[in-house]
Every structure is written in C-alpha cells, then in structure tokens.
mmCIF file of C-alpha atoms in Angstrom:
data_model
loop_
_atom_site.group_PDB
_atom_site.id
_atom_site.type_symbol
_atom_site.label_atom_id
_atom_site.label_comp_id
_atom_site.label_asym_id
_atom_site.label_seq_id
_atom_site.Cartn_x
_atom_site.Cartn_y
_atom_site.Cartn_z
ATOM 1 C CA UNK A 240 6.771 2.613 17.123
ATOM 2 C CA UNK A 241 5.737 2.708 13.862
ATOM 3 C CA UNK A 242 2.005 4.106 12.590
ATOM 4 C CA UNK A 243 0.334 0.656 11.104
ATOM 5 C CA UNK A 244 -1.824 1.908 8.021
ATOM 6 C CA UNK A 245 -4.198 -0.622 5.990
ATOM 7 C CA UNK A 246 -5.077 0.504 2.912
ATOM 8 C CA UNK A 247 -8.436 -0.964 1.358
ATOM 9 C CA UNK A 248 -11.173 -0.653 -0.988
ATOM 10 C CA UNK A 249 -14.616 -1.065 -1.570
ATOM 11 C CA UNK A 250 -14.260 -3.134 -4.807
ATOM 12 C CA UNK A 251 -10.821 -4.362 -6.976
ATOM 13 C CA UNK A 252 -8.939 -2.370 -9.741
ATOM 14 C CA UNK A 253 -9.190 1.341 -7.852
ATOM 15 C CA UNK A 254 -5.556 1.060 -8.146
ATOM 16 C CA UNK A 255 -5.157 0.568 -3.770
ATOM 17 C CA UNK A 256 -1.762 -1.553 -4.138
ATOM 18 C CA UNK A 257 -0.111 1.127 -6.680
ATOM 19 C CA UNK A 258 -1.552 4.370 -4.345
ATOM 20 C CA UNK A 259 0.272 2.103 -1.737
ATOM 21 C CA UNK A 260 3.371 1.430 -3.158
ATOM 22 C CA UNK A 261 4.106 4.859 -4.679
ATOM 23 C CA UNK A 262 3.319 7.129 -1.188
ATOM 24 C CA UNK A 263 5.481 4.344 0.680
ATOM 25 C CA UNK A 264 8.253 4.896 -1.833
ATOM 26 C CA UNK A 265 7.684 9.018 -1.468
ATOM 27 C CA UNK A 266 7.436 8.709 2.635
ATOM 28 C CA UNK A 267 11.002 6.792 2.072
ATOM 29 C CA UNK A 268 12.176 9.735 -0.026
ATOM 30 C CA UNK A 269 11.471 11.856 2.599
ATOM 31 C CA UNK A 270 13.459 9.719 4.892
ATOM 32 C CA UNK A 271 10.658 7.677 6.477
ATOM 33 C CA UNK A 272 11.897 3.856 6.987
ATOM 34 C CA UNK A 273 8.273 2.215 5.120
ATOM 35 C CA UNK A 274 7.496 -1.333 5.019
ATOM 36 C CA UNK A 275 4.737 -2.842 3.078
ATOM 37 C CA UNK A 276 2.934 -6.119 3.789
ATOM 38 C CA UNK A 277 0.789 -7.722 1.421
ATOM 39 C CA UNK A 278 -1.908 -9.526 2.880
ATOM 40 C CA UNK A 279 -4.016 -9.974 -0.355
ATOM 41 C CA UNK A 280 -3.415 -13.626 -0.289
ATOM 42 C CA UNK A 281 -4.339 -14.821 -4.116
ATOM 43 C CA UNK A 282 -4.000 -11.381 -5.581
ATOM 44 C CA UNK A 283 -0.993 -10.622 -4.116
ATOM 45 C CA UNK A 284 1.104 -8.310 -6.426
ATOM 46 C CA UNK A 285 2.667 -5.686 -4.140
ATOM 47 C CA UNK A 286 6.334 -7.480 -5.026
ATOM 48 C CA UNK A 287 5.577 -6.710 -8.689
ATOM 49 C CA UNK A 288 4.101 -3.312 -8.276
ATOM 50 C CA UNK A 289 7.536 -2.232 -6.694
ATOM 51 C CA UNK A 290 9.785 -4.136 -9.268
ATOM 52 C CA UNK A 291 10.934 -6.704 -6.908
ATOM 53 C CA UNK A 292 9.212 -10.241 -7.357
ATOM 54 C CA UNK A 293 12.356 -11.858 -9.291
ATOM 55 C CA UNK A 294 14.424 -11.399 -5.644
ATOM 56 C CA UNK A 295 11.480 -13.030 -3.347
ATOM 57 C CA UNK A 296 12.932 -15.672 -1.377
ATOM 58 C CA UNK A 297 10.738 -16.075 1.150
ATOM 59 C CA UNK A 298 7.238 -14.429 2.347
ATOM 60 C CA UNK A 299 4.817 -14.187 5.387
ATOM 61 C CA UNK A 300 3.579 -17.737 5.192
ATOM 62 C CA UNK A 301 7.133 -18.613 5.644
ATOM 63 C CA UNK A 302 7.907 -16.117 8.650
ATOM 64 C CA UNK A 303 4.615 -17.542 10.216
ATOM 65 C CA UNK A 304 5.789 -21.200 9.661
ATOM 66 C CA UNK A 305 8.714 -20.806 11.205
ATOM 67 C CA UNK A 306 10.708 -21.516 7.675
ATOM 68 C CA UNK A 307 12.842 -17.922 8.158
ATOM 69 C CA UNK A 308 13.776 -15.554 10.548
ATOM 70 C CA UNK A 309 11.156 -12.164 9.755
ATOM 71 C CA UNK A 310 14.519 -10.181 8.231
ATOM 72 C CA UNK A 311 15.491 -12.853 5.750
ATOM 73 C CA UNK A 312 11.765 -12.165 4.274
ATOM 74 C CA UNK A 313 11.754 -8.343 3.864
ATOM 75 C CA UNK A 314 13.096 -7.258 0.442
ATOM 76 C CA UNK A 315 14.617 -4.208 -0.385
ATOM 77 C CA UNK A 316 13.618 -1.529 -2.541
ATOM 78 C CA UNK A 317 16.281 -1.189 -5.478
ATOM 79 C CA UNK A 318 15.363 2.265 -6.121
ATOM 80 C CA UNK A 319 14.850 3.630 -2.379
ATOM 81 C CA UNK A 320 16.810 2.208 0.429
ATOM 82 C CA UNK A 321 14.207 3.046 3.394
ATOM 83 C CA UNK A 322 11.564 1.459 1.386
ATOM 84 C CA UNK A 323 10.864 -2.881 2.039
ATOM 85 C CA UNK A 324 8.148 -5.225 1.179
ATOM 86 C CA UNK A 325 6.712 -8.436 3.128
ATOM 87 C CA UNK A 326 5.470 -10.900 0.343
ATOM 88 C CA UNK A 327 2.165 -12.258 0.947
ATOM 89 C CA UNK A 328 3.242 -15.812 -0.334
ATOM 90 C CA UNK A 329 0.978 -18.014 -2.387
ATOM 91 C CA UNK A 330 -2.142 -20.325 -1.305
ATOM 92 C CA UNK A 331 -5.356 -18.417 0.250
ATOM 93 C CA UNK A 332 -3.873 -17.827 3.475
ATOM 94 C CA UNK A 333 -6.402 -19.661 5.198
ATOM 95 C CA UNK A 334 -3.365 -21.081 7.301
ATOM 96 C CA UNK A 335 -2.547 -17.994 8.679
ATOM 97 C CA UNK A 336 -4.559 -16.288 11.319
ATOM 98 C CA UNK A 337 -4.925 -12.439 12.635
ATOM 99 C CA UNK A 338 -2.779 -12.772 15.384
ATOM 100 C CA UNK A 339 -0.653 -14.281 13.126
ATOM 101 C CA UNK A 340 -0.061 -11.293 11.530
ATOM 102 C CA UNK A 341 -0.502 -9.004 14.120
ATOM 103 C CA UNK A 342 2.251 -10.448 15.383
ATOM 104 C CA UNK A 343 4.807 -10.428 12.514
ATOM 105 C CA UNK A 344 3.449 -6.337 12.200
ATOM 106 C CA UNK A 345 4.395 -5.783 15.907
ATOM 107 C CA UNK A 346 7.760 -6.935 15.430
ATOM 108 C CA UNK A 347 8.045 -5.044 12.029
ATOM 109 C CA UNK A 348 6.410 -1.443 14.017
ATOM 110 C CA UNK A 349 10.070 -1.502 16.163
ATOM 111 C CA UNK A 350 12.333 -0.580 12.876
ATOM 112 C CA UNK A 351 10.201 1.245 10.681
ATOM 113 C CA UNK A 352 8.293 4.670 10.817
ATOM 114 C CA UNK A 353 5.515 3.185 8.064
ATOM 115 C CA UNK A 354 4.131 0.197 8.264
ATOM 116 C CA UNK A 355 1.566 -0.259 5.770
ATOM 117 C CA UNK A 356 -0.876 -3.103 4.927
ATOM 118 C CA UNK A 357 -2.036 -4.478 1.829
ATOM 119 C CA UNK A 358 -5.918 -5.415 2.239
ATOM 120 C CA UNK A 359 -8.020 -7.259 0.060
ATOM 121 C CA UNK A 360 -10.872 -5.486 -1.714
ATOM 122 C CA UNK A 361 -14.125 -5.789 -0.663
ATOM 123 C CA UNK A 362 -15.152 -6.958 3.328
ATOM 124 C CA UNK A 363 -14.158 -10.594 3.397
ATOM 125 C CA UNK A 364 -12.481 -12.344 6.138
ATOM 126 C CA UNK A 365 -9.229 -10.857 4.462
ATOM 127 C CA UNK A 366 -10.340 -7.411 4.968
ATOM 128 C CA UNK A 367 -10.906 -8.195 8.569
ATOM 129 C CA UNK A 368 -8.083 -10.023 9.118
ATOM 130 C CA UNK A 369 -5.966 -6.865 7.633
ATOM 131 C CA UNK A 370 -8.220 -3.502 9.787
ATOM 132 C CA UNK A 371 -7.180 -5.491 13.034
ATOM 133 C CA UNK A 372 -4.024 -5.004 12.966
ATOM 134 C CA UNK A 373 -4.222 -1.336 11.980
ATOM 135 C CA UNK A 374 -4.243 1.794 13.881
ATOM 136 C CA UNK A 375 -5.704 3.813 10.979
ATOM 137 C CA UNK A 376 -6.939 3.592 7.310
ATOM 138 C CA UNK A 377 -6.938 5.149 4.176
ATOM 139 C CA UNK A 378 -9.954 4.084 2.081
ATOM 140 C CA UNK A 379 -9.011 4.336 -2.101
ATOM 141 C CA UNK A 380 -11.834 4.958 -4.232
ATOM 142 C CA UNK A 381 -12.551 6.401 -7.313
ATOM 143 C CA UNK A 382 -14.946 9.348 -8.488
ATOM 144 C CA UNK A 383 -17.155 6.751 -10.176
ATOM 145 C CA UNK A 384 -21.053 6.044 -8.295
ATOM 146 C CA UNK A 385 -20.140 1.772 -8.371
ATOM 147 C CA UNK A 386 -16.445 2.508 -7.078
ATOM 148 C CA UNK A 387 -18.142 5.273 -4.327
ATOM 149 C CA UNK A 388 -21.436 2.553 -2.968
ATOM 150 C CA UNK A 389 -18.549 0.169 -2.149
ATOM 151 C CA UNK A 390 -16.308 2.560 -0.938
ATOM 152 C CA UNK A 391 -19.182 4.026 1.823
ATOM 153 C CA UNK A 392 -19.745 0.084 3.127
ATOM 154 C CA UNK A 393 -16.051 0.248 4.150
ATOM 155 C CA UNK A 394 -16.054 2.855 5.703
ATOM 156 C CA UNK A 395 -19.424 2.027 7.362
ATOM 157 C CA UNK A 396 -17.342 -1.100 8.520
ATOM 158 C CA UNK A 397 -14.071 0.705 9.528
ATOM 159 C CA UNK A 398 -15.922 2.563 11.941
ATOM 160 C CA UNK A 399 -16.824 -0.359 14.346
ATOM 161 C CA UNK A 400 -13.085 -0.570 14.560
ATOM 162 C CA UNK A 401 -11.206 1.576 17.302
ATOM 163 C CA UNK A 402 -9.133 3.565 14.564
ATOM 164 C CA UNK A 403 -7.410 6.915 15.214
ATOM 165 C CA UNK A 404 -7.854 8.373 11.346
ATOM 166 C CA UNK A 405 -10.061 6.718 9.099
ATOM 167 C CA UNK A 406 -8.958 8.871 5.604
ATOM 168 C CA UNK A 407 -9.544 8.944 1.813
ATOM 169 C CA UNK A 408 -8.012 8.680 -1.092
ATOM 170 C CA UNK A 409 -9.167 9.336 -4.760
ATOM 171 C CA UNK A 410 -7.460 7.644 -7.579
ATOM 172 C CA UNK A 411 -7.493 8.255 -11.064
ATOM 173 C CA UNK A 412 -9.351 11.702 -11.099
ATOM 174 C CA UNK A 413 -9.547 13.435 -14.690
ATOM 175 C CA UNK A 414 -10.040 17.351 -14.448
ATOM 176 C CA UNK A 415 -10.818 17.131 -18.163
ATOM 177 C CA UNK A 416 -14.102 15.097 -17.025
ATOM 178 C CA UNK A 417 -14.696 17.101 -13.907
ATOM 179 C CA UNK A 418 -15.174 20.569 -15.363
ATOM 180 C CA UNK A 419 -16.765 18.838 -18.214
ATOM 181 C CA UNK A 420 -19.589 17.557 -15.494
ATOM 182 C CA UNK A 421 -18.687 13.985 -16.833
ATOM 183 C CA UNK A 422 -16.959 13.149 -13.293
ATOM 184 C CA UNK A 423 -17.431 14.109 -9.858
ATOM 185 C CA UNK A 424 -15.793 16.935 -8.589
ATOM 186 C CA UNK A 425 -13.405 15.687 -5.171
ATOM 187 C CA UNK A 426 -15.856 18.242 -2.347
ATOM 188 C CA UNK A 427 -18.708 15.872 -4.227
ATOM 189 C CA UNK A 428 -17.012 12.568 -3.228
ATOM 190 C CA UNK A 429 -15.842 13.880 0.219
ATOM 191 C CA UNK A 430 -19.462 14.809 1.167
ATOM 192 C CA UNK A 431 -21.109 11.576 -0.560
ATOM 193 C CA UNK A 432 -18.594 9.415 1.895
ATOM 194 C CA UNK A 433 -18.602 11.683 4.593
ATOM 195 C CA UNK A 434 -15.030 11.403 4.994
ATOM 196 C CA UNK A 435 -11.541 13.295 5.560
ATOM 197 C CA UNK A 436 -10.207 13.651 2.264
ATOM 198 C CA UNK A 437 -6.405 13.521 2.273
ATOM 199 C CA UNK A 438 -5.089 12.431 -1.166
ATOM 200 C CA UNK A 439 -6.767 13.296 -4.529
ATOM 201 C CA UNK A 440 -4.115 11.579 -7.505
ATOM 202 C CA UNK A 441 -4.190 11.928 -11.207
ATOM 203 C CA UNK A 442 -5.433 9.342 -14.214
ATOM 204 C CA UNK A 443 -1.784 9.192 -15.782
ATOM 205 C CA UNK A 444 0.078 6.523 -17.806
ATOM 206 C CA UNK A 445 3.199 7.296 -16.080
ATOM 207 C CA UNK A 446 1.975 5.320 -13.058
ATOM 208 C CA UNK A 447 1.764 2.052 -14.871
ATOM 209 C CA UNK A 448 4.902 2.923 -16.764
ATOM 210 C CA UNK A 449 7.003 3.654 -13.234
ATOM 211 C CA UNK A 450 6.508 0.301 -11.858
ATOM 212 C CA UNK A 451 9.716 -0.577 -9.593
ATOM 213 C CA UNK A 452 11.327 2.574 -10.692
ATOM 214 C CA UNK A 453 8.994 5.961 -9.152
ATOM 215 C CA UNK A 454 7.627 8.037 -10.442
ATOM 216 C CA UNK A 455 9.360 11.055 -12.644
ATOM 217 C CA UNK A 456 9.449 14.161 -10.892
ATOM 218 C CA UNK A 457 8.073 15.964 -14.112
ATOM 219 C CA UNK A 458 4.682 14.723 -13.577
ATOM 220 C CA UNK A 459 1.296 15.424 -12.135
ATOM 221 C CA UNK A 460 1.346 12.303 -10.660
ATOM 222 C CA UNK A 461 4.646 13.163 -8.340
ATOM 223 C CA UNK A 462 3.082 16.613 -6.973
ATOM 224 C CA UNK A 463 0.203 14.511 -6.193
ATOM 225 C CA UNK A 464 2.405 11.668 -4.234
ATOM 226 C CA UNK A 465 4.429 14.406 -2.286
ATOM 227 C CA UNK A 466 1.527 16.376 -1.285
ATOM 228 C CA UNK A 467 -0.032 12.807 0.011
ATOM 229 C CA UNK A 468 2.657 11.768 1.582
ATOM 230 C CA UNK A 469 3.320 15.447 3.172
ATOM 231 C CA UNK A 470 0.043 15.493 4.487
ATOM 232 C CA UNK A 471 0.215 12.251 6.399
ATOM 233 C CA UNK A 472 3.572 12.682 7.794
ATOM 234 C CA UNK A 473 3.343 16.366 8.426
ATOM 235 C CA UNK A 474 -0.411 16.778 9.080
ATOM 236 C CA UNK A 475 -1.140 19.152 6.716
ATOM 237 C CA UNK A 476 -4.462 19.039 4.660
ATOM 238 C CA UNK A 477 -3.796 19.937 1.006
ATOM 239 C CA UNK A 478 -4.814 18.128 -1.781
ATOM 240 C CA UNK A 479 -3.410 18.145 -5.779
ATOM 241 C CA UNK A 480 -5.877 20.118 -8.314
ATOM 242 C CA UNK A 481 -6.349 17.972 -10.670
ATOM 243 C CA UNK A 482 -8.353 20.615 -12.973
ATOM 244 C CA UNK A 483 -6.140 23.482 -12.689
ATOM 245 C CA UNK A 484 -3.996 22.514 -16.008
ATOM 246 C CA UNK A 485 -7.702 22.497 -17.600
ATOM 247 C CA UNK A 486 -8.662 25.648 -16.947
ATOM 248 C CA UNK A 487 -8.413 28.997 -18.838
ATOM 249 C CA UNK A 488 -7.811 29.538 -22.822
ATOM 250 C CA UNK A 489 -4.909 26.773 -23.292
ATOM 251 C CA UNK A 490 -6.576 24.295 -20.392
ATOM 252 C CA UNK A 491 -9.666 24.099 -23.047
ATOM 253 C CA UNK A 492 -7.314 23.365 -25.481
ATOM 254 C CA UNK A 493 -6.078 20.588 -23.612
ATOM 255 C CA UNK A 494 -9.683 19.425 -22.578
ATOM 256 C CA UNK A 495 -10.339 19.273 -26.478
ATOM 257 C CA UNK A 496 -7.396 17.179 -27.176
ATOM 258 C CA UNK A 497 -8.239 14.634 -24.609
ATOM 259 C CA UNK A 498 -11.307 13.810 -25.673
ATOM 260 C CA UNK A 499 -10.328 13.299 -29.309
ATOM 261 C CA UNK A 500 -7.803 10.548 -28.087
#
C-alpha cells in the first residue's frame, strides 16, 4: 500500500506544486513508483510543472464520470519512468466529492509506493477535501512572517485530522539573507510553527528552468531534493545548509555579489 501524502500551504505562490513535483521525480529516481494527483481544481498546473500537459487525454473528472478506465488517465513521466500524474481536469470540481477521490487514491495506493496529493492553498473546502484522503502531510512555507501566519493555521487545522506525520518544508531559503539577518534562519521557522522540519530547499533559477526535465545534478537545488526525498523514504532527519556556500572569506564574496544583482 502506498503512503498517501497531501502537500499544502498556508497561502499560494510558496512554490507547493514544484516542491511536489521535483521530490516525486527524485523518490522515482530512487526507484519509488510516485503518482501525483492534482486536486487544485482551477489552478491546476501539476501537468505543466512536470512537462506533460500537451499528452493529457483525460483527467480525474473523467475517471470519476465514468468517461475512462483510472489507467487511461495517468500520464507518464518522459524523463522518469516510475514517476505519473492524475490531471485535475478543468471546472471547480464542485462535481466531484471526497469520497470521490478517496476512492480513485485507494485504487491508485495498490501500484505505487508514493502517492501524493496536490492541495489547494489556503483552508477551503478544497483543502479539506484533499487532508481526508491523506495519511500524512507536508506543510510548504516560506521563511517570510505572511507566508509563516498562514502556514501555522494549517497546521493548527491538520491536527484535528488523524495523521501519522504532519512535516515541513521550507522553500526558497537564501543563506545570503539569513546570515545577513534579512531572513529567518530554518531552527527560527521550526520553533515559530512548532513543527518537524524535514526539507529546507534553495531560492534557485534552475527550478523554474527544469520544468519537465529535473533538476541538474550540479546544483544546490538537487542536494536539497535528494536529502528530502532520503529523509522521507529512509527516515533520516537531515536537512540542506543553505548558508554554508556563504560562509568564510569567498562565501562573503558571494554574499556581496548577490546583493548587487
């Protein structure tokens, strides 16, 4: 049976559907069989995220109609063979209930490891809709105070739910700002949230440049991924330093040059 993860957000634009996308395509690479299913209904972009919308054929609101068989939905990674996606489908989804898609996830948890779910931001019915059928969470957030204040209501609502892990994520961390006191360090947002802190992922254009393609094993960005993804599959609880390039006689240097550009 596979582990049913739904990862959410306080507020929109923390970058939830790329973490997503990139530690399902790094679980795959480390053999995992990982299936995503976007239940954002409106802002659903997990198909384009992973380079894939121009092969969607059909989504959930067809596997829930009845319109295909659940297989004839899932598309294939290009890239990574052990890596799928479940299009959300267009319209608000208002057609499409919890069991619904508790459902359609039960029948995806017999042939994958991963399956991972696609919430809305924020603590709409979506949101909801998308905890209930999860076993555990992974809250993105990042080391902002406006991204944090929503962050801490989801969790404050993920705890009414019967989870086994409720864990977070940080996205777009700069160490330049962090030893420069202009962002908060990671032990700061894990105590603010009060909250198992199991991924902590660079500010890097690479990540918008890799979409549908991964991420290049040269950067910060892929040490952060694997370590992520090592830690949820293997249990272990280390997390990427994000400052260490900064520190020292050449990591001033490089603090200097990013905040001339």
């Amino acid at each position: 049976m596979a582990r049913k993860i739904v990862i959410t957000s306080g507020k929109g634009g923390v970058g939830k559907t790329t973490v997503g996308v990139n530690l399902g395509n790094e679980l795959a690479r480390m053999g995992a069989r990982v299936v995503l299913i976007d239940v954002d209904f409106g802002l659903n972009n997990v198909d384009v995220v992973m380079g894939v919308e121009s092969r969607v054929i059909y989504d959930l609101n067809d596997v829930v109609i009845g319109r295909c068989r659940l297989k004839q939905a899932l598309v294939q990674s290009e890239k990574n063979k052990n890596l799928y996606v479940l299009p959300s489908g267009s319209g608000d989804g208002t057609n499409i209930s919890g069991q619904n898609i508790k459902l359609v996830i039960e029948n995806l948890s017999q042939a994958f490891d991963y399956v991972f779910i696609d919430s809305p931001a924020g603590i709409d019915l979506g949101f909801h809709r998308a905890v209930a059928c999860a076993n555990e969470a992974l809250v993105v957030t990042t080391p902002n105070l406006t991204s944090l204040r929503d962050a801490n209501k989801v969790i404050s609502i993920l705890k009414s739910y019967r989870l086994s892990q409720v864990n977070l994520v940080i996205n777009r961390a700069r160490g330049d700002l962090m030893l420069n006191d202009k962002m908060m360090m990671p032990d700061d947002v894990k105590s603010i949230l009060k909250t198992d802190l199991i991924g902590v992922l660079p500010e890097e254009d690479d990540v918008f440049l890799s979409c549908g393609y991964g991420l290049s094993k040269r950067t910060d960005s892929y040490r952060a991924y694997k370590i992520l993804a090592e830690n949820i599959h293997k249990g272990t609880k280390k997390t990427f330093d994000v400052t260490s390039k900064y520190v020292g006689f050449f990591g001033s240097i490089r603090r200097s040059l990013k905040r001339n550009i």
